[in-house]
């Protein structure tokens, strides 16, 4: 059986001239119906003339150009206007005369260049047409010709309105697309910062410590193993992150959760940072934006501790409540700045934006005793 449900999509994929062809053919057929002879547009009220051989040319001029009314609107309007003028001067008064309004509407909607010139030329051409009809005995008068001109102007105006509406919608979609792309680039930049900065900082700190362990082969081997493990984790995380840029990737990219904090803390300890980790409550079973943000807060705070207070005692406290998760990471003011790469300030600023988007609170500052404390309150909603 033929699936008619696919016809609308097939029709939309057809060339625009193919989609405009039925209107042109319809007007030709209707104009040739005997019962509709002399029932078309009558400008000038001249006595109707029977159809003759020239009528075929008039019908062709008025109807067939509608096939290109959207592709070449200026050509369509010029030919249809010429056919309409002959139709009225010869007093055929065919139904095909309605094609002028379709041509005007299409030109108003689709003509891209010389729009004012087109309006001026059409208006100038209308004057001799009205004058010639008047000389032939038309009873329309100034009021009749002026009214018809206003009808033509309305058709053009409707097309112009459709054009403006279409342009406004296209601009709106472009703004939405640009906003979406910007948000996605920002998100990827944050993820890259979080992943690369943390792992590379840990590797640099471990490599710097390995320089002083040549006299202790066991500790040196352990440190090099930790560097290798950190590098592998970095490669794995980067692969998952790069999946975001691959449109053909079928699975959802991996995102960390607070359930993985133990591994994160252990990695930081192996880099030489003494970390005390306490966790209260049970994290949500489903990883969401709040859980990812909580993980990133701890990750960024530990990275900064490795950078700026290597060897200082760091305390991580995470509490899972029914409606929010709170994170507090404090680092003693004593310690040495490691040889890790310097920071750009992007990490803490990015965390503040993440938490603000979720309606939470974020702070990062040095307190009176010299400790640097990062705090975050992240709403998570009700838990089952």
Short mmCIF file of C-alpha atoms in Angstrom, two decimals:
data_model
loop_
_atom_site.label_atom_id
_atom_site.label_comp_id
_atom_site.label_asym_id
_atom_site.label_seq_id
_atom_site.Cartn_x
_atom_site.Cartn_y
_atom_site.Cartn_z
CA UNK A 1 0.00 0.00 0.00
CA UNK A 2 1.06 3.60 -0.65
CA UNK A 3 1.80 5.51 2.52
CA UNK A 4 0.09 8.87 2.00
CA UNK A 5 1.51 10.19 5.28
CA UNK A 6 4.84 10.78 3.55
CA UNK A 7 3.33 13.01 0.85
CA UNK A 8 3.52 16.28 2.87
CA UNK A 9 7.24 15.82 3.52
CA UNK A 10 7.82 14.82 -0.11
CA UNK A 11 5.91 17.90 -1.27
CA UNK A 12 7.96 20.22 0.96
CA UNK A 13 11.16 18.78 -0.49
CA UNK A 14 10.07 19.56 -4.04
CA UNK A 15 11.50 22.58 -5.84
CA UNK A 16 9.58 25.80 -5.23
CA UNK A 17 8.63 26.08 -8.91
CA UNK A 18 6.99 22.65 -8.72
CA UNK A 19 4.98 23.73 -5.69
CA UNK A 20 3.85 26.93 -7.43
CA UNK A 21 2.83 25.16 -10.64
CA UNK A 22 -0.63 23.99 -9.41
CA UNK A 23 -1.77 27.59 -8.76
CA UNK A 24 -0.81 28.65 -12.28
CA UNK A 25 -2.56 25.67 -13.87
CA UNK A 26 -5.63 26.16 -11.69
CA UNK A 27 -6.09 29.75 -12.86
CA UNK A 28 -5.66 28.69 -16.50
CA UNK A 29 -8.27 25.94 -16.19
CA UNK A 30 -10.75 28.14 -14.30
CA UNK A 31 -10.35 30.91 -16.87
CA UNK A 32 -11.30 28.48 -19.66
CA UNK A 33 -14.53 27.33 -17.98
CA UNK A 34 -17.36 28.74 -20.16
CA UNK A 35 -19.57 29.57 -17.19
CA UNK A 36 -16.82 31.81 -15.78
CA UNK A 37 -16.12 33.80 -18.93
CA UNK A 38 -16.26 37.53 -18.27
CA UNK A 39 -16.34 36.87 -14.47
CA UNK A 40 -12.85 38.08 -13.78
CA UNK A 41 -11.41 41.40 -12.68
CA UNK A 42 -12.97 44.34 -14.52
CA UNK A 43 -11.03 47.58 -14.38
CA UNK A 44 -12.72 50.32 -16.34
CA UNK A 45 -16.13 48.72 -16.83
CA UNK A 46 -15.64 48.42 -20.58
CA UNK A 47 -18.02 46.18 -22.56
CA UNK A 48 -16.78 42.59 -22.42
CA UNK A 49 -15.18 41.14 -25.53
CA UNK A 50 -15.52 37.44 -26.46
CA UNK A 51 -12.40 35.31 -26.24
CA UNK A 52 -10.23 35.03 -29.34
CA UNK A 53 -6.77 33.75 -30.22
CA UNK A 54 -5.07 36.58 -28.37
CA UNK A 55 -6.80 35.40 -25.19
CA UNK A 56 -4.50 32.37 -25.08
CA UNK A 57 -1.48 34.67 -25.03
CA UNK A 58 -3.08 36.78 -22.29
CA UNK A 59 -3.79 33.71 -20.16
CA UNK A 60 -0.22 32.52 -20.61
CA UNK A 61 1.18 35.92 -19.60
CA UNK A 62 -1.04 36.18 -16.54
CA UNK A 63 -0.88 32.61 -15.22
CA UNK A 64 2.29 30.80 -16.23
CA UNK A 65 4.74 33.33 -14.65
CA UNK A 66 3.26 32.38 -11.26
CA UNK A 67 5.42 29.26 -11.46
CA UNK A 68 8.45 31.47 -10.71
CA UNK A 69 6.69 33.90 -8.39
CA UNK A 70 8.99 33.01 -5.50
CA UNK A 71 12.17 32.28 -7.42
CA UNK A 72 12.08 35.31 -9.74
CA UNK A 73 9.37 37.60 -8.30
CA UNK A 74 10.35 40.64 -10.39
CA UNK A 75 10.09 38.70 -13.67
CA UNK A 76 6.79 37.19 -12.59
CA UNK A 77 5.33 40.57 -11.64
CA UNK A 78 6.43 42.22 -14.90
CA UNK A 79 4.92 39.50 -17.11
CA UNK A 80 1.70 39.20 -15.11
CA UNK A 81 1.27 43.00 -15.14
CA UNK A 82 1.71 43.06 -18.90
CA UNK A 83 -0.85 40.29 -19.32
CA UNK A 84 -3.27 42.06 -16.99
CA UNK A 85 -2.96 45.32 -18.92
CA UNK A 86 -3.73 43.57 -22.22
CA UNK A 87 -6.61 41.69 -20.54
CA UNK A 88 -8.21 44.95 -19.40
CA UNK A 89 -7.50 46.92 -22.58
CA UNK A 90 -8.97 44.12 -24.69
CA UNK A 91 -11.82 43.78 -22.19
CA UNK A 92 -11.56 39.97 -21.88
CA UNK A 93 -12.05 40.23 -18.12
CA UNK A 94 -10.79 36.68 -17.47
CA UNK A 95 -10.49 35.06 -14.07
CA UNK A 96 -6.76 34.97 -14.73
CA UNK A 97 -6.69 38.68 -13.88
CA UNK A 98 -6.57 37.63 -10.21
CA UNK A 99 -3.01 36.49 -10.85
CA UNK A 100 -1.91 40.13 -10.51
CA UNK A 101 -2.72 40.08 -6.79
CA UNK A 102 -0.78 36.82 -6.29
CA UNK A 103 2.17 38.30 -8.19
CA UNK A 104 2.11 41.48 -6.09
CA UNK A 105 1.88 39.56 -2.83
CA UNK A 106 4.76 37.28 -3.86
CA UNK A 107 6.91 40.23 -4.96
CA UNK A 108 6.25 42.02 -1.69
CA UNK A 109 7.25 38.89 0.22
CA UNK A 110 10.19 37.57 -1.83
CA UNK A 111 11.73 40.45 -3.82
CA UNK A 112 15.14 41.17 -2.29
CA UNK A 113 16.50 44.04 -4.40
CA UNK A 114 15.17 47.27 -5.94
CA UNK A 115 11.91 47.11 -4.03
CA UNK A 116 11.28 50.87 -4.11
CA UNK A 117 12.15 51.04 -7.79
CA UNK A 118 9.65 48.27 -8.48
CA UNK A 119 6.90 50.12 -6.63
CA UNK A 120 7.65 53.36 -8.48
CA UNK A 121 7.69 51.68 -11.89
CA UNK A 122 4.41 49.83 -11.26
CA UNK A 123 2.74 53.00 -10.04
CA UNK A 124 4.01 54.87 -13.09
CA UNK A 125 2.75 52.11 -15.39
CA UNK A 126 -0.68 52.20 -13.77
CA UNK A 127 -1.26 55.82 -14.78
CA UNK A 128 -1.15 55.28 -18.58
CA UNK A 129 -3.30 52.15 -18.18
CA UNK A 130 -5.96 54.10 -16.32
CA UNK A 131 -5.72 56.98 -18.81
CA UNK A 132 -6.08 54.63 -21.82
CA UNK A 133 -9.09 52.88 -20.25
CA UNK A 134 -10.65 56.27 -19.61
CA UNK A 135 -10.10 57.25 -23.25
CA UNK A 136 -11.80 54.03 -24.31
CA UNK A 137 -14.96 54.99 -22.47
CA UNK A 138 -14.39 53.76 -18.93
CA UNK A 139 -16.89 54.99 -16.34
CA UNK A 140 -14.69 54.20 -13.34
CA UNK A 141 -13.62 57.74 -12.71
CA UNK A 142 -10.86 58.87 -10.39
CA UNK A 143 -12.46 57.21 -7.37
CA UNK A 144 -12.71 53.81 -9.06
CA UNK A 145 -9.16 53.84 -10.36
CA UNK A 146 -7.88 55.08 -7.00
CA UNK A 147 -9.73 52.33 -5.13
CA UNK A 148 -8.28 49.65 -7.38
CA UNK A 149 -4.80 51.09 -6.89
CA UNK A 150 -5.28 50.86 -3.11
CA UNK A 151 -6.25 47.20 -3.50
CA UNK A 152 -3.02 46.58 -5.37
CA UNK A 153 -1.10 48.41 -2.64
CA UNK A 154 -2.74 46.23 0.02
CA UNK A 155 -1.62 43.08 -1.81
CA UNK A 156 1.96 44.38 -1.89
CA UNK A 157 1.69 45.43 1.76
CA UNK A 158 0.54 41.99 2.86
CA UNK A 159 3.53 40.47 1.09
CA UNK A 160 5.87 42.98 2.74
CA UNK A 161 4.37 42.14 6.13
CA UNK A 162 4.93 38.43 5.51
CA UNK A 163 8.52 39.22 4.56
CA UNK A 164 9.15 41.15 7.76
CA UNK A 165 7.55 38.40 9.81
CA UNK A 166 9.72 35.78 8.16
CA UNK A 167 12.86 37.85 8.68
CA UNK A 168 12.01 38.43 12.34
CA UNK A 169 11.49 34.69 12.86
CA UNK A 170 14.78 33.91 11.10
CA UNK A 171 16.61 36.44 13.29
CA UNK A 172 14.99 34.99 16.41
CA UNK A 173 16.09 31.48 15.45
CA UNK A 174 19.58 32.73 14.73
CA UNK A 175 19.77 34.40 18.14
CA UNK A 176 18.56 31.22 19.81
CA UNK A 177 21.11 29.16 17.86
CA UNK A 178 23.93 31.56 18.75
CA UNK A 179 22.90 31.56 22.41
CA UNK A 180 22.78 27.77 22.41
CA UNK A 181 26.19 27.52 20.76
CA UNK A 182 27.68 30.02 23.20
CA UNK A 183 26.24 28.14 26.17
CA UNK A 184 27.55 24.84 24.81
CA UNK A 185 31.02 26.30 24.19
CA UNK A 186 31.03 27.73 27.70
CA UNK A 187 30.00 24.38 29.17
CA UNK A 188 32.68 22.52 27.22
CA UNK A 189 35.29 25.11 28.23
CA UNK A 190 34.36 24.62 31.88
CA UNK A 191 34.55 20.85 31.59
CA UNK A 192 37.92 21.08 29.84
CA UNK A 193 39.18 23.39 32.55
CA UNK A 194 37.98 21.11 35.33
CA UNK A 195 39.39 17.94 33.79
CA UNK A 196 42.67 19.22 32.39
CA UNK A 197 43.59 21.54 35.27
CA UNK A 198 43.01 18.97 38.00
CA UNK A 199 44.81 16.07 36.33
CA UNK A 200 47.69 18.12 34.96
CA UNK A 201 48.21 19.86 38.30
CA UNK A 202 48.35 16.50 40.07
CA UNK A 203 50.82 15.15 37.49
CA UNK A 204 53.08 18.22 37.71
CA UNK A 205 53.12 18.11 41.51
CA UNK A 206 53.89 14.39 41.51
CA UNK A 207 56.60 14.80 38.89
CA UNK A 208 58.16 17.64 40.89
CA UNK A 209 58.23 15.45 44.00
CA UNK A 210 59.77 12.56 42.06
CA UNK A 211 62.90 14.63 41.46
CA UNK A 212 63.72 14.33 45.18
CA UNK A 213 63.01 10.60 45.49
CA UNK A 214 65.92 9.20 43.48
CA UNK A 215 67.45 7.92 46.70
CA UNK A 216 64.23 6.04 47.60
CA UNK A 217 63.43 3.66 44.72
CA UNK A 218 60.24 2.33 46.32
CA UNK A 219 58.73 5.77 46.82
CA UNK A 220 59.92 6.86 43.38
CA UNK A 221 58.23 3.87 41.77
CA UNK A 222 55.02 4.61 43.67
CA UNK A 223 55.10 8.24 42.55
CA UNK A 224 55.69 7.37 38.92
CA UNK A 225 52.86 4.85 39.07
CA UNK A 226 50.59 7.57 40.44
CA UNK A 227 51.61 9.87 37.58
CA UNK A 228 50.80 7.13 35.08
CA UNK A 229 47.41 6.47 36.66
CA UNK A 230 46.59 10.17 36.69
CA UNK A 231 47.52 10.48 33.02
CA UNK A 232 45.29 7.55 32.11
CA UNK A 233 42.38 9.03 34.01
CA UNK A 234 42.96 12.33 32.22
CA UNK A 235 42.89 10.61 28.83
CA UNK A 236 39.69 8.75 29.74
CA UNK A 237 37.96 11.91 30.93
CA UNK A 238 39.08 13.80 27.83
CA UNK A 239 37.71 11.07 25.58
CA UNK A 240 34.33 11.28 27.27
CA UNK A 241 34.41 15.06 26.98
CA UNK A 242 35.34 15.00 23.30
CA UNK A 243 32.30 12.83 22.71
CA UNK A 244 30.31 16.02 23.25
CA UNK A 245 31.79 17.35 20.01
CA UNK A 246 31.02 14.20 18.01
CA UNK A 247 27.49 14.38 16.54
CA UNK A 248 27.61 10.69 15.57
CA UNK A 249 28.29 9.47 19.10
CA UNK A 250 25.29 7.47 20.21
CA UNK A 251 25.73 7.37 24.00
CA UNK A 252 25.47 10.10 26.56
CA UNK A 253 28.84 11.53 27.64
CA UNK A 254 30.00 10.49 31.06
CA UNK A 255 29.54 12.99 33.88
CA UNK A 256 31.07 12.67 37.36
CA UNK A 257 29.01 12.51 40.53
CA UNK A 258 29.59 13.01 44.23
CA UNK A 259 29.71 9.23 44.57
CA UNK A 260 33.16 9.40 42.97
CA UNK A 261 34.59 11.79 45.54
CA UNK A 262 36.51 9.01 47.30
CA UNK A 263 38.55 8.37 44.16
CA UNK A 264 39.11 12.10 43.67
CA UNK A 265 40.33 12.54 47.25
CA UNK A 266 42.60 9.51 47.00
CA UNK A 267 44.14 10.86 43.80
CA UNK A 268 44.87 14.16 45.56
CA UNK A 269 46.43 12.34 48.51
CA UNK A 270 48.71 10.43 46.16
CA UNK A 271 49.83 13.78 44.77
CA UNK A 272 51.14 14.63 48.25
CA UNK A 273 48.25 16.62 49.65
CA UNK A 274 46.97 15.51 53.09
CA UNK A 275 43.19 15.47 52.77
CA UNK A 276 40.56 14.69 55.42
CA UNK A 277 37.26 13.68 53.83
CA UNK A 278 33.92 13.40 55.61
CA UNK A 279 30.56 12.78 53.98
CA UNK A 280 27.13 12.91 55.61
CA UNK A 281 23.92 11.56 54.15
CA UNK A 282 23.38 9.62 50.94
CA UNK A 283 23.91 11.15 47.49
CA UNK A 284 21.12 11.01 44.94
CA UNK A 285 20.88 7.80 42.94
CA UNK A 286 20.50 9.70 39.64
CA UNK A 287 23.31 12.00 38.57
CA UNK A 288 22.01 15.48 37.83
CA UNK A 289 23.35 19.00 37.46
CA UNK A 290 23.48 19.47 41.24
CA UNK A 291 25.54 16.31 41.78
CA UNK A 292 27.95 17.20 38.98
CA UNK A 293 28.33 20.74 40.35
CA UNK A 294 29.08 19.42 43.84
CA UNK A 295 31.79 17.18 42.42
CA UNK A 296 33.29 20.04 40.42
CA UNK A 297 33.38 22.28 43.52
CA UNK A 298 35.42 19.70 45.41
CA UNK A 299 37.63 19.04 42.39
CA UNK A 300 38.43 22.73 41.83
CA UNK A 301 39.09 23.34 45.54
CA UNK A 302 41.50 20.39 45.73
CA UNK A 303 43.22 21.53 42.54
CA UNK A 304 43.77 25.00 44.02
CA UNK A 305 45.08 23.42 47.23
CA UNK A 306 47.65 21.49 45.20
CA UNK A 307 48.61 24.63 43.31
CA UNK A 308 48.83 27.21 46.03
CA UNK A 309 49.16 25.31 49.33
CA UNK A 310 50.90 22.05 48.50
CA UNK A 311 51.41 19.96 51.63
CA UNK A 312 48.90 21.91 53.71
CA UNK A 313 46.14 20.04 55.50
CA UNK A 314 42.91 20.15 53.54
CA UNK A 315 39.49 19.24 54.91
CA UNK A 316 36.57 18.25 52.66
CA UNK A 317 33.10 18.06 54.14
CA UNK A 318 30.07 17.14 52.04
CA UNK A 319 26.56 16.89 53.47
CA UNK A 320 23.63 15.52 51.48
CA UNK A 321 20.28 16.88 52.63
CA UNK A 322 16.77 16.33 51.39
CA UNK A 323 16.69 19.52 49.35
CA UNK A 324 20.30 20.59 49.06
CA UNK A 325 23.92 19.48 49.10
CA UNK A 326 26.47 21.56 50.97
CA UNK A 327 30.17 21.44 50.28
CA UNK A 328 32.97 22.97 52.35
CA UNK A 329 36.65 22.64 51.50
CA UNK A 330 39.17 24.39 53.73
CA UNK A 331 42.95 24.48 53.33
CA UNK A 332 45.42 25.60 56.00
CA UNK A 333 47.28 28.78 55.25
CA UNK A 334 50.66 27.13 55.79
CA UNK A 335 52.28 25.26 52.93
CA UNK A 336 54.29 25.87 49.81
CA UNK A 337 53.22 26.92 46.36
CA UNK A 338 53.89 24.06 43.97
CA UNK A 339 55.51 24.28 40.57
CA UNK A 340 52.19 23.65 38.90
CA UNK A 341 50.90 25.91 36.11
CA UNK A 342 49.43 29.19 37.25
CA UNK A 343 45.69 29.71 37.33
CA UNK A 344 43.58 31.95 35.14
CA UNK A 345 40.78 32.49 37.64
CA UNK A 346 38.37 30.73 35.30
CA UNK A 347 37.74 27.84 37.72
CA UNK A 348 36.21 29.69 40.67
CA UNK A 349 34.30 32.07 38.42
CA UNK A 350 32.90 29.13 36.50
CA UNK A 351 31.86 27.39 39.72
CA UNK A 352 30.07 30.51 40.89
CA UNK A 353 28.10 30.59 37.63
CA UNK A 354 27.27 26.88 37.89
CA UNK A 355 25.94 27.25 41.43
CA UNK A 356 24.06 30.47 40.65
CA UNK A 357 22.26 28.82 37.74
CA UNK A 358 20.94 26.16 40.14
CA UNK A 359 19.79 28.82 42.61
CA UNK A 360 22.48 28.08 45.18
CA UNK A 361 25.18 30.05 47.00
CA UNK A 362 28.94 30.00 46.48
CA UNK A 363 31.85 31.67 48.25
CA UNK A 364 35.61 31.33 48.17
CA UNK A 365 37.73 33.48 50.43
CA UNK A 366 40.57 33.48 52.93
CA UNK A 367 39.37 33.66 56.53
CA UNK A 368 40.86 35.40 59.55
CA UNK A 369 43.00 32.46 60.61
CA UNK A 370 44.62 32.24 57.18
CA UNK A 371 42.67 29.24 55.95
CA UNK A 372 41.24 29.40 52.46
CA UNK A 373 37.64 28.12 52.47
CA UNK A 374 35.39 27.24 49.57
CA UNK A 375 31.70 26.83 50.42
CA UNK A 376 28.76 25.92 48.21
CA UNK A 377 25.08 25.32 48.89
CA UNK A 378 23.48 23.53 45.95
CA UNK A 379 19.73 22.90 45.79
CA UNK A 380 18.91 19.36 44.67
CA UNK A 381 15.13 19.12 45.18
CA UNK A 382 13.28 16.53 47.20
CA UNK A 383 14.76 13.07 47.36
CA UNK A 384 12.62 9.91 47.21
#
